[in-house]
Short mmCIF file of C-alpha atoms and ligand atoms in Angstrom, two decimals:
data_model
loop_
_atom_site.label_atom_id
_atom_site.label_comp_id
_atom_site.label_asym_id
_atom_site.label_seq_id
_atom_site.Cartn_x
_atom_site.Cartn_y
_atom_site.Cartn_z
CA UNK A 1 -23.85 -83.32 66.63
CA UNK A 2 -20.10 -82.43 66.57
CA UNK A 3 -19.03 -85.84 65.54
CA UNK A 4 -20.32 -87.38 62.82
CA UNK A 5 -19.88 -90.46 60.35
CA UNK A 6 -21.17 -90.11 57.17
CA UNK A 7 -20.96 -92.33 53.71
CA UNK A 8 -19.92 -89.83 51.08
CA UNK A 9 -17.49 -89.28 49.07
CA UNK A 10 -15.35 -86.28 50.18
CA UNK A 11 -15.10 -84.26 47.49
CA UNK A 12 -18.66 -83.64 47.78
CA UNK A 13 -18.79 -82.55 51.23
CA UNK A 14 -19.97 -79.21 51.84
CA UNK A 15 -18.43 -77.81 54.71
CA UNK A 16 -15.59 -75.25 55.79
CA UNK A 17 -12.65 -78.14 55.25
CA UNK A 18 -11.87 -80.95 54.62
CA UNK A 19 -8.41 -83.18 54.84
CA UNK A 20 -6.71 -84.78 52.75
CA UNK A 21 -4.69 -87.94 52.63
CA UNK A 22 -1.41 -86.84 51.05
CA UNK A 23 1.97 -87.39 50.46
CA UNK A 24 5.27 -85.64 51.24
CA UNK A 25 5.40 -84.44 47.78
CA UNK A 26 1.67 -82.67 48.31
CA UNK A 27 2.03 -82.55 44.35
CA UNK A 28 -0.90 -85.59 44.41
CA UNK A 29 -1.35 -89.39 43.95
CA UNK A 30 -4.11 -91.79 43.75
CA UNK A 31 -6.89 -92.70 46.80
CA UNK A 32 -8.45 -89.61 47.91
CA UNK A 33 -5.49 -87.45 47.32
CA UNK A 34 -6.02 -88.12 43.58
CA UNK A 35 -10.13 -87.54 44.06
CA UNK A 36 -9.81 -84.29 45.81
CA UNK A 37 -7.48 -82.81 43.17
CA UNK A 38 -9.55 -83.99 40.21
CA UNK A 39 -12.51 -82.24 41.93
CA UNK A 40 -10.53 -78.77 43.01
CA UNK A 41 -8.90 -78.50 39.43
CA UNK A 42 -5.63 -77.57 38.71
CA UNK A 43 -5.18 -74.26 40.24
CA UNK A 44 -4.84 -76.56 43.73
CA UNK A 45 -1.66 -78.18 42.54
CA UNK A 46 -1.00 -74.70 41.77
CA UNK A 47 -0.97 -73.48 45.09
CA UNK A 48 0.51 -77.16 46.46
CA UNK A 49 3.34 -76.70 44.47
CA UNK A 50 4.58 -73.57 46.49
CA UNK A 51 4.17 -75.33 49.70
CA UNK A 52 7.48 -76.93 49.92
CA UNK A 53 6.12 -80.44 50.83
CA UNK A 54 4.87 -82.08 54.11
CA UNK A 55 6.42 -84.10 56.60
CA UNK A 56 4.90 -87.21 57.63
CA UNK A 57 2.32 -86.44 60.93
CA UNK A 58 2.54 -82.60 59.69
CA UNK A 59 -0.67 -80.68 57.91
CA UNK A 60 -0.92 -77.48 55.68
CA UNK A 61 -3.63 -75.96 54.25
CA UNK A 62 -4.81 -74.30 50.89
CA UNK A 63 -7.51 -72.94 49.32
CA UNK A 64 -10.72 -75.22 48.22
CA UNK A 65 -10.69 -74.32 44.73
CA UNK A 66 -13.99 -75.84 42.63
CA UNK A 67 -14.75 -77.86 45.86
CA UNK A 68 -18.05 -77.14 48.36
CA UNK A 69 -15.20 -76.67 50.61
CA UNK A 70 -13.92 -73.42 51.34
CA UNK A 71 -10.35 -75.07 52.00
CA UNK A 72 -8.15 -78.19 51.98
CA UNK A 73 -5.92 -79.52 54.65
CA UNK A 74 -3.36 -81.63 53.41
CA UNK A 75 -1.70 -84.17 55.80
CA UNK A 76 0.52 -86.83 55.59
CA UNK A 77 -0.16 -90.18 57.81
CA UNK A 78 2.51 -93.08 58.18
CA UNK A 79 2.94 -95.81 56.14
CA UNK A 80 2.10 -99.05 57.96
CA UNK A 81 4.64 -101.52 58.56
CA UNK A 82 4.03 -103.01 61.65
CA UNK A 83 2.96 -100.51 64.53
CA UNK A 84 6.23 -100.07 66.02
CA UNK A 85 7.83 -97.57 64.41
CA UNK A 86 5.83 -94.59 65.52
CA UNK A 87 3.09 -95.03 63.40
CA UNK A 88 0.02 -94.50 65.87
CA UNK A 89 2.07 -91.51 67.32
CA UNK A 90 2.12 -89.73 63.71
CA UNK A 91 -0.84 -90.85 62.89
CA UNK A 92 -2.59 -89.01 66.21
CA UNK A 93 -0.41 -85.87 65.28
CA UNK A 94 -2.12 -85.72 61.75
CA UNK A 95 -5.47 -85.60 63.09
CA UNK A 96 -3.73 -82.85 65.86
CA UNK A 97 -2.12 -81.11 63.42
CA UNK A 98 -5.53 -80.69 60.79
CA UNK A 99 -7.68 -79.59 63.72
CA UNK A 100 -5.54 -77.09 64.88
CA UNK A 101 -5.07 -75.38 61.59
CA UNK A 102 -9.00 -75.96 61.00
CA UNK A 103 -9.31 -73.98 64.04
CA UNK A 104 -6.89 -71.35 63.65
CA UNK A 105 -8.67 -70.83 60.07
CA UNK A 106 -11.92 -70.31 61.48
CA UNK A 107 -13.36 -73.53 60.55
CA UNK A 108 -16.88 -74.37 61.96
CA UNK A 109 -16.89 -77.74 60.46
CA UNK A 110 -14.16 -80.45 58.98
CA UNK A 111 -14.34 -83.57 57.20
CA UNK A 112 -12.09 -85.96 57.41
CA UNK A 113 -11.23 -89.65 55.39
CA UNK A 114 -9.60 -92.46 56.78
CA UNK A 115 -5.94 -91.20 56.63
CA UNK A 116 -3.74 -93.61 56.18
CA UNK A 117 -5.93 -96.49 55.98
CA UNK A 118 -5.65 -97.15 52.31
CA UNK A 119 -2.39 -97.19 50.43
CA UNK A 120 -0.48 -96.86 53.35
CA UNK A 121 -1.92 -99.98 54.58
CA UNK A 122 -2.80 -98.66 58.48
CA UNK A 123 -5.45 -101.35 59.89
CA UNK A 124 -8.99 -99.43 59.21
CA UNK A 125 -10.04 -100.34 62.76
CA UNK A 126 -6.78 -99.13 64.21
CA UNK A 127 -7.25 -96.02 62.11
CA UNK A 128 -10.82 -95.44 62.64
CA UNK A 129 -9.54 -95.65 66.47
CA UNK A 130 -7.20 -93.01 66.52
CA UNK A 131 -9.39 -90.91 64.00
CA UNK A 132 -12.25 -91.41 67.43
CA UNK A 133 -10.06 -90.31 70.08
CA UNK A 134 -8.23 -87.38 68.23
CA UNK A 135 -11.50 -86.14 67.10
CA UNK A 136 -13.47 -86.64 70.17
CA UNK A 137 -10.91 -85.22 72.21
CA UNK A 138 -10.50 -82.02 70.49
CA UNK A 139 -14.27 -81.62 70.36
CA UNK A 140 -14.38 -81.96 74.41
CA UNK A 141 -12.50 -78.22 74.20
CA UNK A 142 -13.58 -76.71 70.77
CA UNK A 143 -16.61 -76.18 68.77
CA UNK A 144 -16.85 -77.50 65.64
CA UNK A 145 -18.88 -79.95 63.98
CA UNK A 146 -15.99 -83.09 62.78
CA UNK A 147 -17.10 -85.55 60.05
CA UNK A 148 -15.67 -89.00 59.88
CA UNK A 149 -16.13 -89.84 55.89
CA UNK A 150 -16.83 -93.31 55.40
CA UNK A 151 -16.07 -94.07 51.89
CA UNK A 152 -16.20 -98.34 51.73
CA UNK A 153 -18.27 -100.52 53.76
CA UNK A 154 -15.49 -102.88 55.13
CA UNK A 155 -13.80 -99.60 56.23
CA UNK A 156 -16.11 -99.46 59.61
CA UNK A 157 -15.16 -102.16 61.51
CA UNK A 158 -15.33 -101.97 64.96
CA UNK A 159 -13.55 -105.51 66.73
CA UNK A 160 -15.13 -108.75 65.53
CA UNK A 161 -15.34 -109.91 69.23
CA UNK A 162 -17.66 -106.82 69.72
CA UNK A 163 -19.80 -107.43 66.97
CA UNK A 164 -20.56 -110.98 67.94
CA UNK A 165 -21.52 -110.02 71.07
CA UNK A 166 -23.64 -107.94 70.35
CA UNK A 167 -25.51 -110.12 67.59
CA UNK A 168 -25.55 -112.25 70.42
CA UNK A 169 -27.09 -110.61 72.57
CA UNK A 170 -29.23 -109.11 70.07
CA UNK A 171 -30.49 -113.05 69.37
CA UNK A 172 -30.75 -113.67 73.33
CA UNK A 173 -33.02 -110.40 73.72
CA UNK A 174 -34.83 -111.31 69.99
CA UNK A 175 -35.84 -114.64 71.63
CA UNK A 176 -37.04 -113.47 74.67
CA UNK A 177 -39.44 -111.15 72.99
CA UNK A 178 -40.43 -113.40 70.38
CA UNK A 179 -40.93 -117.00 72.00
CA UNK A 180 -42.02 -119.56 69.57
CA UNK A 181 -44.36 -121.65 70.52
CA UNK A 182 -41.67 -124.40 72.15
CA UNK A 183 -40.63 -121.97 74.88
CA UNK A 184 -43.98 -121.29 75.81
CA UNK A 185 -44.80 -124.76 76.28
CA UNK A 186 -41.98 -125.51 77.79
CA UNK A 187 -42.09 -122.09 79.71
CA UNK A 188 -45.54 -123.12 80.76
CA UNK A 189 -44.46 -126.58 82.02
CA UNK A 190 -42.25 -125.62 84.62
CA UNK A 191 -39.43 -127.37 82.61
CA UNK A 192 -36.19 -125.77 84.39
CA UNK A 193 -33.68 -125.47 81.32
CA UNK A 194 -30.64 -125.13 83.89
CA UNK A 195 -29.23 -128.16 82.55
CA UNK A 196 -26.03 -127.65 80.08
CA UNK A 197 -26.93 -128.40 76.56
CA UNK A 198 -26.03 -131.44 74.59
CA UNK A 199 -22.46 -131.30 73.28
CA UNK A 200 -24.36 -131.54 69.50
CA UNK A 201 -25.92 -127.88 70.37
CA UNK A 202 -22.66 -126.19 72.25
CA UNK A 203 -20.42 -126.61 69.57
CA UNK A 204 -22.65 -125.00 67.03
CA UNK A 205 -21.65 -121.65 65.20
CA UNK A 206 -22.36 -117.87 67.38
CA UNK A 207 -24.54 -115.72 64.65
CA UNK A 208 -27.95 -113.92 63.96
CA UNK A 209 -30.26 -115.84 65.57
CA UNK A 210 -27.36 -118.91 65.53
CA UNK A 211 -28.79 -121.62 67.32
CA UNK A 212 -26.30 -121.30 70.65
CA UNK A 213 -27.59 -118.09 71.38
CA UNK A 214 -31.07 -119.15 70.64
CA UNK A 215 -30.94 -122.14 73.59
CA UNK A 216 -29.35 -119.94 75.85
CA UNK A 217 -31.83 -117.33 75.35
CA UNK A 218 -34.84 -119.93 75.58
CA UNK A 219 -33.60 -121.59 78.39
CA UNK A 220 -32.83 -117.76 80.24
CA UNK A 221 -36.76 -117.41 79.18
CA UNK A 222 -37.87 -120.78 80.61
CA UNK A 223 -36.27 -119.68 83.91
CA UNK A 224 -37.43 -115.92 84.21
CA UNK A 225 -40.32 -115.04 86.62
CA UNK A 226 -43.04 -113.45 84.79
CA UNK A 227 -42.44 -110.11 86.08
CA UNK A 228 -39.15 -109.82 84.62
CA UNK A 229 -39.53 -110.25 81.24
CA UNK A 230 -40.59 -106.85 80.85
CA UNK A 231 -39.33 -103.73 82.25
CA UNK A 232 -40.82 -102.64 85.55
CA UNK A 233 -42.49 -99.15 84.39
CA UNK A 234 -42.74 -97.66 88.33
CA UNK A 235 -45.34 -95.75 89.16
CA UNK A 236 -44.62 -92.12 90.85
CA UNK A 237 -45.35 -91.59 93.75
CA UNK A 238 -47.74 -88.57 93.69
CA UNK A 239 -49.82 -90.53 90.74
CA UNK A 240 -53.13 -89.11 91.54
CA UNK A 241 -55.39 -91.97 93.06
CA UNK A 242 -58.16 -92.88 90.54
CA UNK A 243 -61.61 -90.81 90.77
CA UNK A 244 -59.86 -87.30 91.45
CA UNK A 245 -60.37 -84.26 89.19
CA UNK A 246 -58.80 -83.55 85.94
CA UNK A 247 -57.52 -80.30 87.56
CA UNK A 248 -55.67 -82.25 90.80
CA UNK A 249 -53.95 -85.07 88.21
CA UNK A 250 -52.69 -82.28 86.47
CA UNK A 251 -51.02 -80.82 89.43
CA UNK A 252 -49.40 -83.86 90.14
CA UNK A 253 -47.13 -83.31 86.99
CA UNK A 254 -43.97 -85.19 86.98
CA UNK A 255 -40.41 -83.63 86.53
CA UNK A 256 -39.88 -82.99 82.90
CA UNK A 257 -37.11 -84.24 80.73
CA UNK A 258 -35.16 -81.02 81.18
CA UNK A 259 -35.45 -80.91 84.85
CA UNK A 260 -34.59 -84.13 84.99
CA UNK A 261 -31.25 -83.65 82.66
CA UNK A 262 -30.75 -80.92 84.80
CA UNK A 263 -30.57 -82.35 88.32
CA UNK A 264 -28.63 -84.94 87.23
CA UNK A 265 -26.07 -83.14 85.50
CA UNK A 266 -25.92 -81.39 88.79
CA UNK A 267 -26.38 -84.78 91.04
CA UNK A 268 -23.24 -85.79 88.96
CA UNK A 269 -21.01 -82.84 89.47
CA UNK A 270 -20.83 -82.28 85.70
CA UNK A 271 -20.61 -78.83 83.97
CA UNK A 272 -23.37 -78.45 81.28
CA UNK A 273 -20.57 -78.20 78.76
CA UNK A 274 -19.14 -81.61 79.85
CA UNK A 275 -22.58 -83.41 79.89
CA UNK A 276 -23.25 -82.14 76.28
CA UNK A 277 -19.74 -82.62 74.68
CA UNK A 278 -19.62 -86.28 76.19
CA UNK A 279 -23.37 -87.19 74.97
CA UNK A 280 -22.18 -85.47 71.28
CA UNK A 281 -24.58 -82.88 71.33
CA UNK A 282 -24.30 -79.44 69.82
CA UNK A 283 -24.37 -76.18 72.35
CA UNK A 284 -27.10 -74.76 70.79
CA UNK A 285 -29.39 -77.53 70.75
CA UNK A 286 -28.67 -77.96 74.75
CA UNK A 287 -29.55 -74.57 74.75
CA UNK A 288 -32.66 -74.69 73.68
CA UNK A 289 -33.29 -78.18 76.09
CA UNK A 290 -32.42 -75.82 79.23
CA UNK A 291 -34.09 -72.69 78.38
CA UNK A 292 -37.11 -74.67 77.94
CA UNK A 293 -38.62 -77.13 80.59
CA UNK A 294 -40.87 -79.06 78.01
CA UNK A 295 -38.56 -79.72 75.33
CA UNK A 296 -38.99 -83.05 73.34
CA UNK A 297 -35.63 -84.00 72.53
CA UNK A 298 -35.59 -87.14 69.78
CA UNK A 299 -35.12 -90.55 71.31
CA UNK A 300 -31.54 -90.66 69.89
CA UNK A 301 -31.15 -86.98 72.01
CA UNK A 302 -32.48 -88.33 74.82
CA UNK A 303 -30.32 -91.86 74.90
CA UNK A 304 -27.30 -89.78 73.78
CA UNK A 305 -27.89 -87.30 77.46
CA UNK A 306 -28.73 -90.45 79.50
CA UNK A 307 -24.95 -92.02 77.95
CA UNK A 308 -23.32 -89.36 78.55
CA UNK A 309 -24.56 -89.28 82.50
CA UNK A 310 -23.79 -92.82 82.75
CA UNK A 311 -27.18 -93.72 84.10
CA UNK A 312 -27.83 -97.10 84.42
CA UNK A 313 -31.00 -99.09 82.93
CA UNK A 314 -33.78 -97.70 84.73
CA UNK A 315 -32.62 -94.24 84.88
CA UNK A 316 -32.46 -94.53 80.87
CA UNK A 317 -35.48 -95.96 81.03
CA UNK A 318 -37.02 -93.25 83.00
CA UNK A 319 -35.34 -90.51 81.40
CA UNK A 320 -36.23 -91.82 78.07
CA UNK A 321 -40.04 -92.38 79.69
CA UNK A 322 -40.12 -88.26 80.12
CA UNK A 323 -39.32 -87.65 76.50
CA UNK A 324 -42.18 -89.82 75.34
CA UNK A 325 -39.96 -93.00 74.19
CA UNK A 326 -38.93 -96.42 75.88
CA UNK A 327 -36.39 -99.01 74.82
CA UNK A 328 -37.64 -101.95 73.62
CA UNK A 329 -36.86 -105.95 72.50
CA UNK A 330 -38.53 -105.05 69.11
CA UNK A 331 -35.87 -102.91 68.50
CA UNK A 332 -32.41 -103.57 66.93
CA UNK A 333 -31.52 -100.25 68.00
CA UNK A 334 -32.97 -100.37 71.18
CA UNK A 335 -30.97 -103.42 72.10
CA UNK A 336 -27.60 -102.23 70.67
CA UNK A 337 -28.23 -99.56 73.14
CA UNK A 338 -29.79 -102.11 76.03
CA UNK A 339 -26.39 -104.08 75.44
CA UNK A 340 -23.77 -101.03 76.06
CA UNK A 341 -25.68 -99.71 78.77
CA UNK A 342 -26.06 -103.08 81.08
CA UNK A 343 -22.26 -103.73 80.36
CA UNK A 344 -21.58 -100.24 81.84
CA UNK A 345 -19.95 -98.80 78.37
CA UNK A 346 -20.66 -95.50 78.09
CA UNK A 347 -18.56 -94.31 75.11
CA UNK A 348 -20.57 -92.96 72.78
CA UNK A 349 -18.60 -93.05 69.70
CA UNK A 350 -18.14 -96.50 70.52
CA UNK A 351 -21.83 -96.86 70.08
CA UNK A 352 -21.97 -95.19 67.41
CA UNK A 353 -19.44 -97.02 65.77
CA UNK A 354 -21.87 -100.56 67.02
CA UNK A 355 -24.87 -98.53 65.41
CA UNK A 356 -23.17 -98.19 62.04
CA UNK A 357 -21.92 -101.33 61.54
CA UNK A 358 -25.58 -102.54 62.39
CA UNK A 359 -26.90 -100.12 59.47
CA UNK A 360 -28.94 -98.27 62.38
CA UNK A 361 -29.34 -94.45 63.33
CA UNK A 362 -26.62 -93.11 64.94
CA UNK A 363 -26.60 -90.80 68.63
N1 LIG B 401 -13.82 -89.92 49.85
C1 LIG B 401 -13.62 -90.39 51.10
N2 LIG B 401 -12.72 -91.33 51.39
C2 LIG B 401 -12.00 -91.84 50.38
C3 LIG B 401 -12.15 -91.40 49.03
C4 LIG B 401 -13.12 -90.39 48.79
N3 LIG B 401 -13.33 -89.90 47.57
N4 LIG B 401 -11.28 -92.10 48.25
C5 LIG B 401 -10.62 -92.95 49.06
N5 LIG B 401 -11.05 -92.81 50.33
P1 LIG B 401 -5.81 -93.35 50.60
P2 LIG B 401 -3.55 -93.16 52.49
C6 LIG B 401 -10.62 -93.49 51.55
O1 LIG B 401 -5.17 -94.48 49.92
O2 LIG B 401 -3.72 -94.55 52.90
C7 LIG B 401 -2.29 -91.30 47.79
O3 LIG B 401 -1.75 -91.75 46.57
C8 LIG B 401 -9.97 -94.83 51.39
O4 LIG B 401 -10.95 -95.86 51.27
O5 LIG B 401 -6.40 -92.29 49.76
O6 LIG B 401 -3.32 -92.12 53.54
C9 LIG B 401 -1.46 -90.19 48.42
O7 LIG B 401 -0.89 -89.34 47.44
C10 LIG B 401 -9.15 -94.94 52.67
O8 LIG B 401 -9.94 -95.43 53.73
O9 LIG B 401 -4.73 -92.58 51.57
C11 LIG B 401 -0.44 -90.95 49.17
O10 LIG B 401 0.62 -91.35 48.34
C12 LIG B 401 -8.80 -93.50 52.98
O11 LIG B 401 -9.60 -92.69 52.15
C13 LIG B 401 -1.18 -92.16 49.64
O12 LIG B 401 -2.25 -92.36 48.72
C14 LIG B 401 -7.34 -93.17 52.74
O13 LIG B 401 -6.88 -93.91 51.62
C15 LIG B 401 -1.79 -91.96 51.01
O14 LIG B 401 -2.34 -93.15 51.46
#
C-alpha cells in the first residue's frame, strides 16, 4: 500500500530514501539526524559539508552511503514554540519539499520519521497530522510507496477524545456480543433498562470494559429486538429455491467482488485511480482485482475498497460477504472498523492511525 506506518528504526529501512530530521547546519546533531549519520559513515558528512546548509521548511539530498538506502533527504522542520509563527506552514513544506526531490530522483519508495517532533518539540499528534495529509496528498497524484517510521510508542497518538470513543464503543459492542448471564435474565424478563442510571454508576470512569459503557451497552441489549442483534445477512434474490439441481444453483451465481468494486466505482462517478489511491491500495494490485473477476482480495483489501467508496454498513457488509469475510463483535478490528464506518468517517489513514494505536492490522 502506498502509505505505510511501520516501527523501525530508520536507518534500517531498505528502500530508495529516506529523510532526515536535520538542522540548518546539515553538518549533524543528535535524534535521528545523529542515527542516520552514524549508520551512513563519514563520507555523508562529507558530501553534507559541500551543501551550503538548509533553510528551515527546505530539503536536499545526498547519497545513502553504508545505508539500505540508496539516498538521504535532509530537511529541516521548525522549532516549536507555540504554533503561530509559521510552524505548521514549514512544517507541510518539508514533507513538500522531500517528496518532490524523492520524485525528481526517481524514488519508488521513501521513508520518513517524525520531523520535528522530537528536539524541536512539535506536538507528535500535530506532526503525525501534517506528516498524513502531506503524504496522502502527494500519493493521490504520484506513485510511490511513503513510509511513516514510527520509532516510540507514545509517538502515535491519535486525539484522546478519539480513542475513548472508540474503547467505548468497543466495550458497548463487546457487551452486546458477550452478555453475561445478568443481561440475559434481565433481557429475558422484559425488564426495559430505559431508565437513567443511579448517579453512583454515571459518574464512574469511561475505559475498557469501564463500567459506564458496560450499563449503557446492557441496557441498549435489554432493549434490542432479537433480530437486531445480529446483522441481517439478506438473501439474493435469484437464491435458487431448495430441491433444484446442482447445475441451476450454480447458474444463479452472484456478482463477484470485482464486479461489484466495479459497478460501484462506476455508480459513484469515481475514476479507478481515485477509488484505489483513496482506499491506499497499490496500482498493480487493483490491477490484478479488475483483470480478474474472481479475485480474493484480503479482508483488510476488501474493507480498505469498501472505505474508500464510502459505502455504508450493509454495503461493507455485502461487499466484504463476496470476498469470503464478514465483520464481526468478536473482533477488535472488526469493530474499530464497525465504529468509523456507522459515524460516516471514511478517512483511511485516520483508521489506520485508530488501528495502530489499538496494536491491530492496518488497511
Ligand atoms: N528512526 C526513526 N525515528 C527516529 C529515530 C530513528 N532512528 N531516532 C529518533 N527518531 P529528532 P527534530 C524520531 O529529535 O525534532 C537533531 O539534533 C524521534 O522519536 O531526531 O526534527 C538535528 O540535528 C522523533 O519522533 O528531530 C536537529 O538539531 C523524530 O524522529 C534536531 O535534532 C524526530 O526527532 C531536529 O529535531
Amino acid at each position: 500500500m502506498p502509505l505505510k506506518f511501520v516501527r523501525n528504526d530508520i536507518t534500517k529501512m531498505e528502500c530508495d530514501a529516506i529523510v532526515n530530521a536535520a538542522n540548518n547546519s546539515l553538518l549533524g546533531g543528535g535524534g535521528v539526524d545523529g542515527a542516520i549519520h552514524a549508520a551512513a559513515g563519514p563520507e555523508l558528512l562529507e558530501e553534507c559539508r559541500t551543501l551550503g546548509g538548509c533553510d528551515t521548511g527546505k530539503a536536499k539530498i545526498t547519497k545513502g552511503y553504508r545505508l539500505p538506502a540508496k539516498y538521504v533527504i535532509h530537511t529541516v522542520g521548525p522549532v516549536w514554540r507555540d504554533g503561530r509563527h509559521g510552524e505548521p506552514e514549514l512544517l507541510h513544506s518539508c514533507y513538500r519539499e522531500s517528496l518532490a526531490l524523492a520524485k525528481e530522483y526517481g524514488c519508488e519508495s521513501v521513508a520518513f520519521p517524525l520531523i520535528s517532533a522530537g528536539v524541536y518539540g512539535y506536538p507528535k499528534d500535530q506532526a503525525l497530522k501534517v506528516a498524513v495529509d502531506e503524504i496522502s496528498d502527494f500519493l493521490l497524484k504520484n506513485d510511490m510507496t511513503a513510509y511513516i517510521v514510527i520509532y516510540g510508542r507514545a509517538e502515535f497518538n491519535i486525539g484522546k477524545k478519539l480513542i475513548s470513543d472508540i474503547e467505548e464503543y468497543i466495550d458497548e459492542c463487546y457487551i452486546k456480543e458477550h452478555p453475561d448471564q445478568r443481561v440475559q435474565q434481565s433481557y429475558a424478563a422484559g425488564i426495559a433498562a430505559s431508565a437513567p442510571l443511579p448517579p453512583k454508576q454515571e459518574k464512574k470512569k469511561r475505559g475498557i470494559f469501564g463500567r459506564k459503557a458496560k450499563d449503557r451497552a446492557e441496557a441498549a441489549y435489554s432493549q434490542m429486538p432479537e433480530e437486531e442483534m445480529f446483522y441481517e445477512l439478506s438473501i439474493p434474490e435469484n437464491a435458487p429455491a431448495a430441491g433444484g439441481s446442482l447445475d441451476d444453483a450454480l447458474k444463479n451465481i452472484d456478482e463477484s467482488f470485482s464486479q461489484m468494486l466495479l459497478r460501484k466505482i462506476d455508480e459513484k462517478g469515481m475514476t479507478d485511480a481515485e477509488c484505489y489511491k483513496k482506499a491506499n491500495i497499490d496500482r498493480k494490485l487493483f490491477s490484478k482485482i479488475r483483470s480478474d473477476v474472481n479475485y480474493r482480495p484480503s479482508k483488510p483489501t476488501a474493507i480498505a475498497f469498501a472505505i474508500a467508496l464510502e459505502l455504508p454498513m450493509r454495503e461493507l457488509q455485502d461487499m466484504l460477504m463476496k470476498a469470503g469475510y464478514a465483520l464481526s463483535h468478536s473482533s477488535k478490528f472488526d469493530i474499530i472498523i464497525e465504529y468509523f464506518v456507522k459515524n460516516g468517517r471514511y478517512d483511511i489513514f485516520e483508521i489506520n492511525e485508530a488501528l495502530f494505536a489499538f496494536d491491530q492490522v492496518l488497511l
